[in-house]
C-alpha cells in the first residue's frame, strides 16, 4: 500500500536544466578539491612532520584534503536534499512524500553513497597521516583493525561513514514525511564527530572553538545544501514544480538568512580563538581566514540580491534569475568548503603565549582558584550552545506572548515567569561559575546535573510552551501546505512521543540513566571529551522534560494521567533518587578518579571526598525540585476540583440540581408507591433548552474561549488540533 500511494510521485526523466545543475555541482566539487589540495600543498602543511613523525607521502598529504573536501560536499548535498523533502516542500495529504520530496530523497541517496565512500577512504588516510606512514602500508585489514581503536581521527571518520550508511539506507526506504524529518536529524549528526575532534578540540579555549565550529558547520550545511536542492527543484519539470517552488523558495530564503548570520558569528568567534587580530596579516593561517571572510561577505551580498530580485520571481515560476545567481553562489560556496578544509590543515601562528597549562589542555581554560561563592556566581564563561539556546528560547517565548497580547488574548503571567526562570536557570547552570568549574570538579558537576535534570525541566514545562505556540503560530489552513504549527502538532501526536511519555518509560529514563551513567564505564570515558559533556547536559534536560511533562506540565501531553497517578509517579522516583545520592556518598572508589587526579587541582587534594560532597548535594538538593512538583500537583489538583464544582454550580443554576431532584423523586415514589421512572434522567437531559458542558472553564478566563474558538487548522490536523488544545485546558498553573 505504501508503494501504491507514492506511485504517482515517481521521478521523471532527467531534463536539460537539471543536468546543467548537476554539471555545475560537479564543477564546484572539482574546484573545491583543487582549492583544498592546492592550498594545503602550497602552505607546506605537514602535521605529522610538526609532531616529529615521518612524512606519510604525497598521496596522503594531497589526497587527504581532497578526499575530505569530497566527503564534506557530499554530506552537505545530502543534508540539503533531505531538508528539502522534510520541510521545504509539502507532502501529500496522506502523509506520504509528494513528487518533489520523493525526487529529493532519491537524489540524496546518490550523494549519501558518495559521502559513504569518501568517509570510508578517509579512515586509512587519517591513519596514515597520524602515524606518518604511507597509506599502502596500512591497507591490510588486520593492521587497520588493530590500529583503528587507538587513533581518534580514524574512529571519528568510521562513525561518520556509519552515519552516512544509515542515511543512505533511509533515503532508499523512507516514504513518509514523519520519517523524513527523523532522517534529517540523523543526517545532521554526520558533521559532528569530525567537528568535535579536529584541531579545534585541542589546546587552549578548545571548548569555545569546538562549540563555534559545530554551529558553524551545521548552519553552513543547511545553507549550502539547501541552495543546491532548491536549484534542482527549480530546474525540474512537472505539474508539481510551481506549487513546490512557491513553498520551498520563501522558506529557504528565511532559513538562508538565519544560517548566514550563524555562520558569520561563529566564524568570527572561531577565528579570534585561534589567532589575534594583529596576527591576521603576515601568516598563512591569517591569510586563509581573511580570504574565507571575504568569500562569506560575497555570499551574503549574493543572498541579498536573491531576496531582492530572484526569490519572488522564482516563487511565481520564473526561476531564470535564481538559476543565474544561484549558480555563481553554489560555485563560491563549494570553493569555500575547499578553503575551509585547507584552513583546517594549517596550523595557527605561534602567538608567543607559551604552552597551555595542564588544566587548559584538558578542559580548555584555566581556573582562578577554588570555587568560592563569588567565583561560582561571577566567574562566567558563556556556553555557545546552551547559553545561546537559553537566550533564544526566552526571546521566542516573549515574542509569542507579545503576539497574543497584540490580538487581545490573555496569557497567564505565572507561565511566563516559570519559562523565563527556566531559561535563566539553564543559562546559569552552563555559563556561570557552575558551568566553568563543572568539568573540573565532581561536586560542582553534580550540582549542575541537579539543576539541568530537575529544576530547569520543571520550570520549562510549567511555562506551557506548546500551548503558547499553538495559539501564537498561524494555522496553515486547508488549502496551504503544513507549517510550523502543524509540524508541532504532528510531533506531539507522534508514536515516539507517546512511547517516551509512557509513565514506566519516562521513570526508567529519568532514574535509570543516573545509574547507567555513573555506575558504569560511561562517565570516566566521557570526562576527557568536551562533546561528551554537551551530550550529558542535553541528556539531563531531555529526560527531565520527558518525566515532568506528563506530571506537572500544562501543555497537552500524548498521555493524560489522573492526579493520583501523577502523584504516585513522583513518589515512585524519590527512593531511587535518594539511593543514588547515598550510593555516591558511600562509594569507596572515585568515579572518574584518574581524570580528576590528572587535573592536579591544589584545592581538591582528595577526589573521593569531593565525590562524597557531590553525592550529598545530589541527595539533598534533589528533594527541593521534587517538593516543588508536589506543591504544583496539589495546586493543580485543587484547581481542577474548583473547576468541577463551578461546572456543577452552573448546571444547577441553568437546569436545577438534577441529582437532588432525582433523589427527592425517588423518596416521593417510595412514600406513595408510584412505579419508578427509569427514563427520567434521560427525559431531563433531553428537555428543550438543556445543554451539556463539554469544555471546562480555564483559569485564564478569556484564554479558554480564545483557544476553543481559534482559527481553523490545516487539513489533516483539524481533529488532532482540537483535541490537543481541549486537553491543554484541563490543567492550570
Coordinates of N, CA, C and O in Angstrom, one line a residue, residues 434 442-452 614 617:
X434 N 29.3 27.8 37.8 CA 28.9 26.4 37.8 C 29.3 25.7 36.5 O 29.9 24.6 36.5
X442 N 33.9 17.1 40.6 CA 32.7 16.2 40.6 C 31.5 16.9 41.4 O 30.4 16.8 41.0
X443 N 31.9 17.5 42.5 CA 30.8 18.2 43.3 C 30.1 19.2 42.5 O 28.8 19.3 42.6
X444 N 30.8 20.1 41.8 CA 30.2 21.1 41.0 C 29.4 20.5 39.9 O 28.3 21.0 39.5
X445 N 30.0 19.5 39.3 CA 29.3 18.8 38.2 C 27.9 18.2 38.7 O 26.9 18.3 38.0
X446 N 27.9 17.7 39.9 CA 26.7 17.1 40.4 C 25.6 18.2 40.7 O 24.4 18.0 40.4
X447 N 26.1 19.4 41.2 CA 25.1 20.5 41.4 C 24.6 20.9 40.0 O 23.4 21.2 39.9
X448 N 25.4 21.0 39.0 CA 25.0 21.4 37.7 C 24.0 20.3 37.1 O 23.0 20.7 36.5
X449 N 24.3 19.1 37.4 CA 23.4 18.0 37.0 C 22.0 18.1 37.6 O 21.0 18.0 36.9
X450 N 21.9 18.5 38.9 CA 20.6 18.6 39.5 C 19.8 19.7 38.9 O 18.6 19.7 38.8
X451 N 20.5 20.8 38.6 CA 19.8 22.0 38.0 C 19.3 21.6 36.7 O 18.1 21.9 36.3
X452 N 20.1 21.0 35.8 CA 19.7 20.7 34.4 C 18.7 19.6 34.4 O 17.9 19.6 33.5
X614 N 29.6 15.8 46.4 CA 28.7 15.8 45.3 C 27.5 14.8 45.5 O 26.4 15.2 45.2
X617 N 25.1 16.6 47.8 CA 24.3 17.6 47.1 C 23.2 16.9 46.3 O 22.1 17.4 46.2

